[in-house]
GROMACS .gro file of C-alpha atoms in nm:
model
  345
    1UNK     CA    1   3.104  -0.277  -0.080
    2UNK     CA    2   3.271   0.039  -0.215
    3UNK     CA    3   3.243   0.099  -0.587
    4UNK     CA    4   3.585   0.109  -0.759
    5UNK     CA    5   3.692   0.395  -0.983
    6UNK     CA    6   3.709   0.290  -1.345
    7UNK     CA    7   4.056   0.288  -1.498
    8UNK     CA    8   4.123   0.350  -1.870
    9UNK     CA    9   4.009   0.086  -2.119
   10UNK     CA   10   3.806  -0.112  -1.864
   11UNK     CA   11   3.468  -0.072  -2.032
   12UNK     CA   12   3.339  -0.079  -2.386
   13UNK     CA   13   2.992   0.037  -2.486
   14UNK     CA   14   2.841  -0.009  -2.830
   15UNK     CA   15   2.494   0.009  -2.986
   16UNK     CA   16   2.292  -0.310  -2.951
   17UNK     CA   17   2.199  -0.480  -3.278
   18UNK     CA   18   1.863  -0.578  -3.133
   19UNK     CA   19   1.656  -0.316  -3.315
   20UNK     CA   20   1.476  -0.231  -2.993
   21UNK     CA   21   1.567   0.136  -2.983
   22UNK     CA   22   1.268   0.365  -2.965
   23UNK     CA   23   1.247   0.741  -2.981
   24UNK     CA   24   0.902   0.883  -2.909
   25UNK     CA   25   0.844   1.247  -2.992
   26UNK     CA   26   0.560   1.439  -2.834
   27UNK     CA   27   0.222   1.293  -2.940
   28UNK     CA   28   0.007   1.498  -3.170
   29UNK     CA   29  -0.355   1.631  -3.003
   30UNK     CA   30   3.442   1.058  -0.827
   31UNK     CA   31   3.758   1.113  -1.087
   32UNK     CA   32   3.696   1.127  -1.448
   33UNK     CA   33   3.845   0.830  -1.637
   34UNK     CA   34   3.936   0.808  -2.004
   35UNK     CA   35   3.765   0.516  -2.174
   36UNK     CA   36   3.724   0.379  -2.522
   37UNK     CA   37   3.433   0.232  -2.713
   38UNK     CA   38   3.431   0.015  -3.019
   39UNK     CA   39   3.161  -0.021  -3.275
   40UNK     CA   40   3.318  -0.160  -3.586
   41UNK     CA   41   3.113  -0.156  -3.903
   42UNK     CA   42   3.287  -0.306  -4.202
   43UNK     CA   43   3.205  -0.401  -4.559
   44UNK     CA   44   3.315  -0.656  -4.814
   45UNK     CA   45   3.493  -0.541  -5.123
   46UNK     CA   46   3.647  -0.733  -5.409
   47UNK     CA   47   4.027  -0.748  -5.397
   48UNK     CA   48   4.228  -0.629  -5.694
   49UNK     CA   49   4.332  -0.985  -5.775
   50UNK     CA   50   3.970  -1.097  -5.798
   51UNK     CA   51   3.917  -0.882  -6.104
   52UNK     CA   52   4.128  -1.119  -6.309
   53UNK     CA   53   4.065  -1.449  -6.135
   54UNK     CA   54   3.804  -1.574  -5.888
   55UNK     CA   55   3.550  -1.406  -5.666
   56UNK     CA   56   3.780  -1.388  -5.361
   57UNK     CA   57   3.682  -1.118  -5.114
   58UNK     CA   58   3.854  -0.949  -4.826
   59UNK     CA   59   3.736  -0.743  -4.531
   60UNK     CA   60   3.799  -0.370  -4.543
   61UNK     CA   61   3.751  -0.147  -4.243
   62UNK     CA   62   3.506   0.134  -4.301
   63UNK     CA   63   3.665   0.476  -4.325
   64UNK     CA   64   3.678   0.653  -3.988
   65UNK     CA   65   3.582   0.329  -3.817
   66UNK     CA   66   3.779   0.043  -3.671
   67UNK     CA   67   3.830  -0.325  -3.716
   68UNK     CA   68   3.581  -0.576  -3.576
   69UNK     CA   69   3.607  -0.657  -3.205
   70UNK     CA   70   3.541  -0.988  -3.029
   71UNK     CA   71   3.463  -1.026  -2.659
   72UNK     CA   72   3.359  -1.327  -2.449
   73UNK     CA   73   2.982  -1.334  -2.429
   74UNK     CA   74   2.976  -1.370  -2.051
   75UNK     CA   75   3.173  -1.043  -2.023
   76UNK     CA   76   2.889  -0.851  -2.192
   77UNK     CA   77   2.558  -0.711  -2.072
   78UNK     CA   78   2.273  -0.553  -2.261
   79UNK     CA   79   2.151  -0.227  -2.111
   80UNK     CA   80   1.836  -0.048  -2.225
   81UNK     CA   81   1.872   0.319  -2.138
   82UNK     CA   82   1.555   0.527  -2.102
   83UNK     CA   83   1.517   0.896  -2.034
   84UNK     CA   84   1.206   0.979  -1.829
   85UNK     CA   85   0.894   1.106  -2.003
   86UNK     CA   86   0.805   1.476  -2.013
   87UNK     CA   87   0.798   1.639  -1.670
   88UNK     CA   88   0.634   1.963  -1.564
   89UNK     CA   89   0.980   2.123  -1.536
   90UNK     CA   90   1.058   2.036  -1.901
   91UNK     CA   91   0.761   2.236  -2.024
   92UNK     CA   92   0.842   2.554  -1.835
   93UNK     CA   93   1.219   2.512  -1.859
   94UNK     CA   94   1.194   2.496  -2.237
   95UNK     CA   95   1.033   2.842  -2.230
   96UNK     CA   96   1.258   2.994  -1.966
   97UNK     CA   97   1.572   2.836  -1.818
   98UNK     CA   98   1.514   3.014  -1.485
   99UNK     CA   99   1.213   2.791  -1.429
  100UNK     CA  100   1.455   2.512  -1.335
  101UNK     CA  101   1.546   2.721  -1.031
  102UNK     CA  102   1.184   2.748  -0.916
  103UNK     CA  103   1.079   2.561  -0.599
  104UNK     CA  104   0.745   2.507  -0.775
  105UNK     CA  105   0.906   2.224  -0.973
  106UNK     CA  106   1.059   2.043  -0.675
  107UNK     CA  107   1.088   1.672  -0.771
  108UNK     CA  108   0.883   1.735  -1.085
  109UNK     CA  109   0.614   1.484  -1.182
  110UNK     CA  110   0.511   1.375  -1.531
  111UNK     CA  111   0.270   1.582  -1.738
  112UNK     CA  112  -0.034   1.418  -1.895
  113UNK     CA  113   0.150   1.431  -2.226
  114UNK     CA  114   0.440   1.257  -2.050
  115UNK     CA  115   0.204   0.976  -1.951
  116UNK     CA  116   0.102   0.942  -2.317
  117UNK     CA  117   0.472   0.899  -2.397
  118UNK     CA  118   0.493   0.631  -2.129
  119UNK     CA  119   0.196   0.448  -2.283
  120UNK     CA  120   0.362   0.457  -2.626
  121UNK     CA  121   0.693   0.323  -2.495
  122UNK     CA  122   0.516   0.050  -2.298
  123UNK     CA  123   0.338  -0.059  -2.615
  124UNK     CA  124   0.679  -0.076  -2.786
  125UNK     CA  125   0.847  -0.288  -2.516
  126UNK     CA  126   0.550  -0.527  -2.519
  127UNK     CA  127   0.535  -0.562  -2.896
  128UNK     CA  128   0.912  -0.601  -2.931
  129UNK     CA  129   0.926  -0.866  -2.659
  130UNK     CA  130   1.169  -0.656  -2.456
  131UNK     CA  131   0.960  -0.667  -2.140
  132UNK     CA  132   1.005  -1.045  -2.120
  133UNK     CA  133   1.384  -1.016  -2.164
  134UNK     CA  134   1.461  -0.751  -1.902
  135UNK     CA  135   1.569  -0.910  -1.573
  136UNK     CA  136   1.598  -0.589  -1.370
  137UNK     CA  137   1.485  -0.227  -1.397
  138UNK     CA  138   1.708   0.031  -1.229
  139UNK     CA  139   1.557   0.374  -1.175
  140UNK     CA  140   1.672   0.707  -1.043
  141UNK     CA  141   1.479   0.774  -0.720
  142UNK     CA  142   1.294   1.080  -0.841
  143UNK     CA  143   0.921   1.104  -0.902
  144UNK     CA  144   0.935   1.145  -1.281
  145UNK     CA  145   1.177   0.855  -1.335
  146UNK     CA  146   0.989   0.617  -1.107
  147UNK     CA  147   0.658   0.708  -1.272
  148UNK     CA  148   0.820   0.633  -1.608
  149UNK     CA  149   0.978   0.307  -1.487
  150UNK     CA  150   0.660   0.158  -1.339
  151UNK     CA  151   0.446   0.284  -1.629
  152UNK     CA  152   0.672   0.129  -1.895
  153UNK     CA  153   0.799  -0.187  -1.724
  154UNK     CA  154   0.532  -0.250  -1.457
  155UNK     CA  155   0.269  -0.521  -1.448
  156UNK     CA  156  -0.033  -0.332  -1.575
  157UNK     CA  157  -0.352  -0.250  -1.385
  158UNK     CA  158  -0.351  -0.344  -1.018
  159UNK     CA  159  -0.621  -0.557  -0.859
  160UNK     CA  160  -0.645  -0.497  -0.485
  161UNK     CA  161  -0.493  -0.795  -0.300
  162UNK     CA  162  -0.365  -0.841   0.053
  163UNK     CA  163  -0.060  -1.047  -0.055
  164UNK     CA  164   0.065  -0.832  -0.345
  165UNK     CA  165   0.182  -0.470  -0.317
  166UNK     CA  166   0.129  -0.230  -0.609
  167UNK     CA  167   0.429  -0.076  -0.781
  168UNK     CA  168   0.248   0.259  -0.774
  169UNK     CA  169  -0.065   0.361  -0.586
  170UNK     CA  170  -0.349   0.538  -0.764
  171UNK     CA  171  -0.290   0.904  -0.849
  172UNK     CA  172   0.072   0.897  -0.724
  173UNK     CA  173   0.234   1.234  -0.791
  174UNK     CA  174  -0.092   1.379  -0.931
  175UNK     CA  175  -0.074   1.125  -1.211
  176UNK     CA  176  -0.452   1.073  -1.241
  177UNK     CA  177  -0.356   0.712  -1.309
  178UNK     CA  178  -0.485   0.387  -1.164
  179UNK     CA  179  -0.260   0.180  -0.942
  180UNK     CA  180   0.002  -0.031  -1.124
  181UNK     CA  181   0.061  -0.398  -1.040
  182UNK     CA  182   0.393  -0.557  -0.944
  183UNK     CA  183   0.291  -0.893  -1.093
  184UNK     CA  184   0.447  -1.034  -1.412
  185UNK     CA  185   0.718  -0.773  -1.441
  186UNK     CA  186   1.089  -0.742  -1.354
  187UNK     CA  187   1.190  -0.606  -1.012
  188UNK     CA  188   1.242  -0.229  -0.997
  189UNK     CA  189   1.537  -0.102  -0.794
  190UNK     CA  190   1.597   0.265  -0.702
  191UNK     CA  191   1.965   0.370  -0.719
  192UNK     CA  192   2.111   0.711  -0.632
  193UNK     CA  193   2.410   0.677  -0.867
  194UNK     CA  194   2.195   0.739  -1.176
  195UNK     CA  195   2.031   1.059  -1.053
  196UNK     CA  196   2.032   1.381  -1.254
  197UNK     CA  197   2.288   1.660  -1.210
  198UNK     CA  198   2.292   1.728  -0.835
  199UNK     CA  199   2.239   2.065  -0.669
  200UNK     CA  200   2.068   2.405  -0.711
  201UNK     CA  201   1.776   2.292  -0.934
  202UNK     CA  202   1.481   2.197  -0.708
  203UNK     CA  203   1.342   1.968  -0.979
  204UNK     CA  204   1.642   1.741  -0.920
  205UNK     CA  205   1.599   1.716  -0.542
  206UNK     CA  206   1.426   1.402  -0.420
  207UNK     CA  207   1.167   1.349  -0.150
  208UNK     CA  208   1.227   1.128   0.152
  209UNK     CA  209   1.242   0.754   0.094
  210UNK     CA  210   0.960   0.705   0.345
  211UNK     CA  211   0.735   0.929   0.133
  212UNK     CA  212   0.828   0.743  -0.185
  213UNK     CA  213   0.757   0.407  -0.021
  214UNK     CA  214   0.396   0.517   0.031
  215UNK     CA  215   0.365   0.608  -0.338
  216UNK     CA  216   0.565   0.316  -0.482
  217UNK     CA  217   0.520   0.030  -0.231
  218UNK     CA  218   0.679  -0.248  -0.440
  219UNK     CA  219   0.981  -0.049  -0.563
  220UNK     CA  220   1.301  -0.158  -0.386
  221UNK     CA  221   1.468   0.134  -0.200
  222UNK     CA  222   1.708  -0.083   0.002
  223UNK     CA  223   2.025   0.057  -0.164
  224UNK     CA  224   1.946   0.416  -0.062
  225UNK     CA  225   2.133   0.491   0.258
  226UNK     CA  226   1.954   0.801   0.391
  227UNK     CA  227   1.584   0.874   0.418
  228UNK     CA  228   1.631   1.243   0.336
  229UNK     CA  229   1.822   1.369   0.032
  230UNK     CA  230   2.181   1.407   0.154
  231UNK     CA  231   2.331   1.452  -0.196
  232UNK     CA  232   2.149   1.758  -0.327
  233UNK     CA  233   2.290   2.099  -0.218
  234UNK     CA  234   2.099   2.424  -0.244
  235UNK     CA  235   2.405   2.632  -0.344
  236UNK     CA  236   2.646   2.384  -0.508
  237UNK     CA  237   2.600   2.232  -0.853
  238UNK     CA  238   2.775   1.907  -0.937
  239UNK     CA  239   3.033   1.965  -1.213
  240UNK     CA  240   3.007   1.789  -1.548
  241UNK     CA  241   3.327   1.599  -1.467
  242UNK     CA  242   3.187   1.481  -1.133
  243UNK     CA  243   2.864   1.375  -1.301
  244UNK     CA  244   3.053   1.181  -1.569
  245UNK     CA  245   3.268   1.006  -1.306
  246UNK     CA  246   2.953   0.912  -1.113
  247UNK     CA  247   2.808   0.775  -1.437
  248UNK     CA  248   3.120   0.565  -1.493
  249UNK     CA  249   3.092   0.424  -1.141
  250UNK     CA  250   2.731   0.341  -1.217
  251UNK     CA  251   2.837   0.141  -1.525
  252UNK     CA  252   3.091  -0.046  -1.311
  253UNK     CA  253   2.814  -0.123  -1.062
  254UNK     CA  254   2.597  -0.257  -1.347
  255UNK     CA  255   2.883  -0.487  -1.448
  256UNK     CA  256   2.891  -0.624  -1.093
  257UNK     CA  257   2.526  -0.732  -1.116
  258UNK     CA  258   2.434  -1.091  -1.200
  259UNK     CA  259   2.159  -0.986  -1.446
  260UNK     CA  260   2.254  -0.993  -1.815
  261UNK     CA  261   1.979  -0.762  -1.946
  262UNK     CA  262   1.900  -0.447  -1.748
  263UNK     CA  263   1.679  -0.145  -1.817
  264UNK     CA  264   1.783   0.189  -1.668
  265UNK     CA  265   1.540   0.481  -1.633
  266UNK     CA  266   1.727   0.803  -1.572
  267UNK     CA  267   1.782   1.163  -1.691
  268UNK     CA  268   1.906   1.358  -1.992
  269UNK     CA  269   2.209   1.520  -1.826
  270UNK     CA  270   2.320   1.198  -1.661
  271UNK     CA  271   2.297   1.003  -1.988
  272UNK     CA  272   2.466   1.268  -2.200
  273UNK     CA  273   2.768   1.327  -1.976
  274UNK     CA  274   2.814   0.956  -1.900
  275UNK     CA  275   2.799   0.844  -2.263
  276UNK     CA  276   3.007   1.134  -2.399
  277UNK     CA  277   3.322   0.948  -2.293
  278UNK     CA  278   3.246   0.663  -2.532
  279UNK     CA  279   3.272   0.618  -2.908
  280UNK     CA  280   3.573   0.839  -2.976
  281UNK     CA  281   3.745   0.567  -3.179
  282UNK     CA  282   3.433   0.485  -3.381
  283UNK     CA  283   3.283   0.619  -3.700
  284UNK     CA  284   3.134   0.964  -3.619
  285UNK     CA  285   2.781   0.836  -3.685
  286UNK     CA  286   2.832   0.554  -3.434
  287UNK     CA  287   2.969   0.802  -3.181
  288UNK     CA  288   2.654   1.009  -3.229
  289UNK     CA  289   2.436   0.699  -3.204
  290UNK     CA  290   2.585   0.630  -2.862
  291UNK     CA  291   2.608   0.975  -2.708
  292UNK     CA  292   2.358   1.216  -2.863
  293UNK     CA  293   2.099   1.374  -2.632
  294UNK     CA  294   1.797   1.161  -2.547
  295UNK     CA  295   1.442   1.273  -2.620
  296UNK     CA  296   1.179   1.235  -2.348
  297UNK     CA  297   1.091   0.865  -2.313
  298UNK     CA  298   1.351   0.756  -2.569
  299UNK     CA  299   1.490   0.405  -2.529
  300UNK     CA  300   1.836   0.318  -2.657
  301UNK     CA  301   1.981  -0.035  -2.632
  302UNK     CA  302   2.357  -0.075  -2.584
  303UNK     CA  303   2.609  -0.350  -2.511
  304UNK     CA  304   2.846  -0.293  -2.220
  305UNK     CA  305   3.166  -0.501  -2.206
  306UNK     CA  306   3.379  -0.580  -1.902
  307UNK     CA  307   3.739  -0.592  -2.032
  308UNK     CA  308   3.909  -0.605  -1.691
  309UNK     CA  309   3.729  -0.894  -1.519
  310UNK     CA  310   3.555  -0.659  -1.275
  311UNK     CA  311   3.248  -0.881  -1.287
  312UNK     CA  312   3.227  -1.241  -1.169
  313UNK     CA  313   3.011  -1.384  -1.447
  314UNK     CA  314   3.069  -1.750  -1.530
  315UNK     CA  315   3.022  -1.853  -1.895
  316UNK     CA  316   2.691  -2.039  -1.913
  317UNK     CA  317   2.721  -2.155  -2.275
  318UNK     CA  318   3.095  -2.226  -2.313
  319UNK     CA  319   3.186  -2.597  -2.332
  320UNK     CA  320   3.542  -2.724  -2.268
  321UNK     CA  321   3.542  -2.999  -2.532
  322UNK     CA  322   3.766  -3.309  -2.552
  323UNK     CA  323   3.514  -3.514  -2.350
  324UNK     CA  324   3.600  -3.800  -2.348
  325UNK     CA  325   3.961  -3.691  -2.378
  326UNK     CA  326   4.181  -3.802  -2.667
  327UNK     CA  327   4.467  -3.688  -2.886
  328UNK     CA  328   4.374  -3.352  -3.038
  329UNK     CA  329   4.695  -3.171  -3.134
  330UNK     CA  330   4.595  -2.905  -3.394
  331UNK     CA  331   4.791  -2.911  -3.720
  332UNK     CA  332   4.907  -2.550  -3.681
  333UNK     CA  333   5.053  -2.627  -3.337
  334UNK     CA  334   5.220  -2.936  -3.482
  335UNK     CA  335   5.369  -2.717  -3.758
  336UNK     CA  336   5.507  -2.472  -3.500
  337UNK     CA  337   5.662  -2.752  -3.295
  338UNK     CA  338   5.818  -2.902  -3.607
  339UNK     CA  339   5.964  -2.562  -3.707
  340UNK     CA  340   6.114  -2.523  -3.359
  341UNK     CA  341   6.276  -2.864  -3.388
  342UNK     CA  342   6.424  -2.771  -3.727
  343UNK     CA  343   6.565  -2.446  -3.585
  344UNK     CA  344   6.733  -2.622  -3.292
  345UNK     CA  345   6.893  -2.901  -3.500
   0.00000   0.00000   0.00000
């Protein structure tokens, strides 16, 4: 099914209150839509009248922020965004930007320090209980993102069995890591829409799906249409506007999924240009909380809201009431009806 282009005001994104965000620093040793985001911090303050009478309070919107927003729960999803751990291209590219143009870093793999970052983030998602909440992991189909995804959200050490495939085979991508199990973990789905900036940089070109399937046997590649990389061009770089539009289409695709809590393992450029469209009507600190650049292996939890009924979610907790049925005319409705009668006399 084709993915629709997002129209203005269809999607809201705001920081999740879950406290699951994690930023790990390096260990020691198709059209571009306009969208809005709301995150509405507010505070109580005593009203002027309360100084002379009772302790009545009123809500006051925080300066440079907005008023609180309410959305139906079944129109919301929690997404846990993760940038991949340190790759070999990050190390050299930090020293010299031209390294990103080097064929040596084609589909760059994680460094050993990157794997330490993966271990730290995995410890965090286990201790926070996040791993048990995530229903689906979506990953960009590049080596460094898939290594990060299976290392953080996978099932731990793999025991050789005929009936269970590993998520990752031993030493995949020169990882020097043992095989990772696909047991007791959410499914991992590779999706092209959340790839890094396309074109020119060899580190952002993927291998064939058939090659990846040998390295990551239990990762689902069924949504990738071509075995070879048909999106990456050697002499054409995707524009920032094109990347941001692709990111918006990815968010729309997430809204179409049945899962309510989804982890996404992707790239710095993709995250930055996708999220930059959000938070413009929020307090500047909230805007920064949403859209600032991600560190390697940083996790940031956000709420995404479907305001245009693009998804088909049915409310699981709503209850219609009045069962058994009876008279239940609210007093305010009765007042309105009485006022109308008085007007028409």
